[in-house]
Amino acid sequence: KIAKLYNIITMIHRIIVGHMLGDGHMAKVEKGNSYFTIHRKAKHHEYNLWTKNHLLEKGLLVSSTYPKIKQSGGSHSFPSSYFRTARNRFWSEQRSLWYKSDKKVLPREYINKNFNKISFLLWFLDDGDCYGRLSTDNFSMSEVIFLRDIIRQKYGINFHIGHQFNRPQHPILRCPKDKIKYLQTMFQSLNVSVECMLYKLNLGQH
């Protein structure tokens, strides 16, 4: 039982790391505890359902009314899938790890401990593309270097640091061409079935 509980807790942290490197956000509230939330395009609603179901399986409370599809806010409104958990002290503790002065930062020791293949895949499904690139424009250059190094240390893939076309202020990580097939095989071996995201795993076929 102890081993099973340890595995459940470990998987929760690995899922959190993957999504927080990508599209996840720990919401700040005026009173009470924080909650975890992800906003996606409506066509990726199935991916939010995957996250909800896996957190529920691990014993975390998720709002019963989410994820749901509604229009995004702002001047460029579009149909979006909104996922969120219930408020909980656990998420407040997570927010204190991932945010400093309301800006997302990388808790390096926590990431180094919990980053695994599932984390890597979820991050890639959030912010990667079928060319083997990962958007990292929310992070400082030292954080991008840290992420590059952790991928190399754990999986032997030396991602290159580049930038988005005509946007040198927005760094990206790019998988070398000779490792694309290896990366694809590693991700596909995890058997994470989210059909709406499979196009991102057709690496090198575009």
Short mmCIF file of C-alpha atoms in Angstrom, two decimals:
data_model
loop_
_atom_site.label_atom_id
_atom_site.label_comp_id
_atom_site.label_asym_id
_atom_site.label_seq_id
_atom_site.Cartn_x
_atom_site.Cartn_y
_atom_site.Cartn_z
CA LYS A 1 0.00 0.00 0.00
CA ILE A 2 2.80 2.39 0.84
CA ALA A 3 4.49 1.72 -2.51
CA LYS A 4 1.20 2.26 -4.35
CA LEU A 5 0.59 5.55 -2.54
CA TYR A 6 4.14 6.68 -3.35
CA ASN A 7 3.60 5.89 -7.03
CA ILE A 8 0.32 7.85 -7.08
CA ILE A 9 1.89 10.91 -5.47
CA THR A 10 4.90 10.72 -7.77
CA MET A 11 2.69 10.59 -10.88
CA ILE A 12 0.73 13.64 -9.71
CA HIS A 13 3.94 15.65 -9.50
CA ARG A 14 5.11 14.41 -12.90
CA ILE A 15 1.83 15.47 -14.51
CA ILE A 16 2.07 18.87 -12.82
CA VAL A 17 5.63 19.41 -14.05
CA GLY A 18 4.65 18.58 -17.62
CA HIS A 19 1.69 20.94 -17.71
CA MET A 20 3.39 23.74 -15.77
CA LEU A 21 6.24 23.76 -18.27
CA GLY A 22 3.49 24.09 -20.86
CA ASP A 23 0.00 25.58 -20.63
CA GLY A 24 -0.79 25.05 -16.94
CA HIS A 25 -1.38 27.86 -14.46
CA MET A 26 -1.82 28.02 -10.68
CA ALA A 27 -4.50 30.64 -10.17
CA LYS A 28 -4.12 33.25 -7.46
CA VAL A 29 -7.26 34.08 -5.48
CA GLU A 30 -7.96 36.95 -3.10
CA LYS A 31 -9.14 34.68 -0.28
CA GLY A 32 -8.69 30.96 0.20
CA ASN A 33 -6.62 28.45 -1.67
CA SER A 34 -5.37 28.39 -5.25
CA TYR A 35 -6.44 26.05 -8.02
CA PHE A 36 -4.85 24.55 -11.09
CA THR A 37 -6.20 25.54 -14.50
CA ILE A 38 -5.51 25.02 -18.21
CA HIS A 39 -7.06 26.87 -21.16
CA ARG A 40 -6.89 25.27 -24.62
CA LYS A 41 -8.50 25.57 -28.00
CA ALA A 42 -11.88 23.84 -28.05
CA LYS A 43 -10.62 21.26 -30.54
CA HIS A 44 -8.22 20.04 -27.81
CA HIS A 45 -11.00 19.48 -25.27
CA GLU A 46 -10.19 15.75 -25.17
CA TYR A 47 -6.73 16.59 -23.84
CA ASN A 48 -8.23 18.49 -20.90
CA LEU A 49 -10.47 15.48 -20.23
CA TRP A 50 -7.38 13.27 -20.14
CA THR A 51 -5.78 15.52 -17.50
CA LYS A 52 -8.98 15.63 -15.45
CA ASN A 53 -9.41 11.86 -15.47
CA HIS A 54 -5.80 11.18 -14.50
CA LEU A 55 -5.88 13.65 -11.60
CA LEU A 56 -9.18 12.15 -10.43
CA GLU A 57 -7.67 8.67 -10.59
CA LYS A 58 -4.86 9.89 -8.34
CA GLY A 59 -7.33 11.24 -5.75
CA LEU A 60 -7.25 14.97 -6.49
CA LEU A 61 -10.51 16.91 -6.50
CA VAL A 62 -11.45 18.38 -9.86
CA SER A 63 -14.39 20.72 -10.39
CA SER A 64 -17.32 18.60 -11.64
CA THR A 65 -18.34 21.31 -14.12
CA TYR A 66 -14.94 21.39 -15.83
CA PRO A 67 -13.55 21.07 -18.38
CA LYS A 68 -16.13 22.96 -20.36
CA ILE A 69 -16.17 24.78 -23.66
CA LYS A 70 -16.91 28.49 -23.84
CA GLN A 71 -15.71 31.57 -25.66
CA SER A 72 -12.34 32.93 -24.61
CA GLY A 73 -12.12 36.49 -23.38
CA GLY A 74 -10.36 39.42 -25.04
CA SER A 75 -10.58 41.03 -28.45
CA HIS A 76 -9.73 37.79 -30.29
CA SER A 77 -12.41 35.57 -28.84
CA PHE A 78 -12.55 31.92 -29.92
CA PRO A 79 -14.07 28.66 -28.59
CA SER A 80 -11.89 27.35 -25.76
CA SER A 81 -11.77 24.38 -23.42
CA TYR A 82 -11.37 25.41 -19.77
CA PHE A 83 -10.12 22.96 -17.16
CA ARG A 84 -9.72 23.63 -13.45
CA THR A 85 -9.41 21.76 -10.20
CA ALA A 86 -11.10 22.47 -6.92
CA ARG A 87 -9.36 24.91 -4.58
CA ASN A 88 -7.00 23.18 -2.23
CA ARG A 89 -4.03 23.90 0.02
CA PHE A 90 -1.98 21.60 -2.20
CA TRP A 91 -2.40 23.99 -5.13
CA SER A 92 -1.51 26.98 -2.96
CA GLU A 93 1.73 25.21 -2.04
CA GLN A 94 2.33 24.52 -5.72
CA ARG A 95 1.74 28.16 -6.58
CA SER A 96 4.38 29.22 -4.06
CA LEU A 97 6.82 26.92 -5.88
CA TRP A 98 6.04 28.08 -9.41
CA TYR A 99 5.49 31.83 -8.99
CA LYS A 100 7.55 34.71 -7.68
CA SER A 101 5.94 38.16 -7.68
CA ASP A 102 3.12 36.70 -9.83
CA LYS A 103 5.57 35.58 -12.55
CA LYS A 104 5.98 31.91 -13.41
CA VAL A 105 9.47 30.64 -12.57
CA LEU A 106 11.03 27.21 -12.71
CA PRO A 107 11.51 25.42 -9.35
CA ARG A 108 14.62 23.63 -10.56
CA GLU A 109 15.11 21.14 -7.73
CA TYR A 110 11.44 20.12 -7.91
CA ILE A 111 11.57 19.75 -11.71
CA ASN A 112 14.83 17.80 -11.61
CA LYS A 113 13.28 15.38 -9.11
CA ASN A 114 9.97 14.87 -10.94
CA PHE A 115 10.67 15.38 -14.65
CA ASN A 116 10.23 12.07 -16.47
CA LYS A 117 9.00 10.83 -19.85
CA ILE A 118 5.37 11.59 -19.02
CA SER A 119 6.31 15.14 -17.98
CA PHE A 120 8.29 15.55 -21.20
CA LEU A 121 5.39 14.27 -23.32
CA LEU A 122 2.79 16.51 -21.67
CA TRP A 123 5.06 19.52 -22.07
CA PHE A 124 5.57 18.63 -25.72
CA LEU A 125 1.84 18.17 -26.34
CA ASP A 126 1.28 21.60 -24.73
CA ASP A 127 4.06 23.58 -26.41
CA GLY A 128 5.73 21.37 -29.02
CA ASP A 129 5.10 20.92 -32.73
CA CYS A 130 5.51 18.25 -35.41
CA TYR A 131 8.92 19.68 -36.34
CA GLY A 132 10.37 18.77 -32.93
CA ARG A 133 10.35 22.31 -31.60
CA LEU A 134 9.34 23.45 -28.11
CA SER A 135 8.20 26.98 -27.37
CA THR A 136 9.95 28.38 -24.30
CA ASP A 137 9.23 32.09 -24.66
CA ASN A 138 7.78 32.40 -21.14
CA PHE A 139 11.12 31.50 -19.58
CA SER A 140 14.39 33.33 -19.09
CA MET A 141 17.44 32.23 -21.06
CA SER A 142 18.98 30.63 -17.97
CA GLU A 143 15.77 28.63 -17.50
CA VAL A 144 15.80 27.56 -21.17
CA ILE A 145 19.40 26.37 -20.73
CA PHE A 146 18.32 24.45 -17.60
CA LEU A 147 15.53 22.74 -19.57
CA ARG A 148 17.88 21.90 -22.43
CA ASP A 149 20.36 20.40 -19.99
CA ILE A 150 17.79 18.31 -18.13
CA ILE A 151 16.60 16.77 -21.42
CA ARG A 152 20.18 15.97 -22.37
CA GLN A 153 21.04 14.51 -18.97
CA LYS A 154 17.95 12.31 -18.73
CA TYR A 155 17.43 11.26 -22.37
CA GLY A 156 20.64 11.99 -24.25
CA ILE A 157 19.00 14.43 -26.68
CA ASN A 158 20.89 17.68 -27.13
CA PHE A 159 18.16 20.13 -28.09
CA HIS A 160 19.43 23.29 -29.79
CA ILE A 161 18.42 26.73 -28.53
CA GLY A 162 17.03 28.91 -31.31
CA HIS A 163 14.29 31.50 -31.68
CA GLN A 164 10.99 31.90 -33.43
CA PHE A 165 11.14 33.26 -36.97
CA ASN A 166 11.81 37.01 -36.88
CA ARG A 167 11.30 37.01 -33.10
CA PRO A 168 14.72 36.66 -31.45
CA GLN A 169 13.23 37.59 -28.09
CA HIS A 170 11.23 34.33 -28.10
CA PRO A 171 13.56 31.33 -27.61
CA ILE A 172 12.68 27.80 -28.64
CA LEU A 173 14.24 24.38 -28.13
CA ARG A 174 14.74 22.35 -31.32
CA CYS A 175 15.33 18.61 -31.46
CA PRO A 176 18.26 17.70 -33.75
CA LYS A 177 17.16 15.91 -36.91
CA ASP A 178 19.09 12.75 -36.11
CA LYS A 179 17.13 12.37 -32.84
CA ILE A 180 13.62 13.06 -34.18
CA LYS A 181 12.79 9.38 -34.68
CA TYR A 182 14.15 8.50 -31.24
CA LEU A 183 12.00 11.23 -29.66
CA GLN A 184 8.92 10.05 -31.53
CA THR A 185 9.45 6.43 -30.49
CA MET A 186 9.96 7.43 -26.85
CA PHE A 187 6.73 9.43 -26.76
CA GLN A 188 4.67 6.81 -28.57
CA SER A 189 5.90 4.07 -26.21
CA LEU A 190 4.05 5.77 -23.34
CA ASN A 191 0.66 4.86 -24.83
CA VAL A 192 -0.96 8.17 -23.91
CA SER A 193 -4.08 8.10 -26.05
CA VAL A 194 -5.26 11.64 -26.81
CA GLU A 195 -6.39 11.50 -30.40
CA CYS A 196 -6.76 15.25 -30.90
CA MET A 197 -3.05 15.72 -30.09
CA LEU A 198 -1.58 12.90 -32.18
CA TYR A 199 -0.70 15.31 -35.00
CA LYS A 200 2.09 16.68 -32.83
CA LEU A 201 3.69 13.24 -32.64
CA ASN A 202 3.98 12.85 -36.41
CA LEU A 203 7.51 14.12 -36.00
CA GLY A 204 9.58 14.76 -39.08
CA GLN A 205 6.74 13.92 -41.47
CA HIS A 206 6.05 17.52 -42.54
#
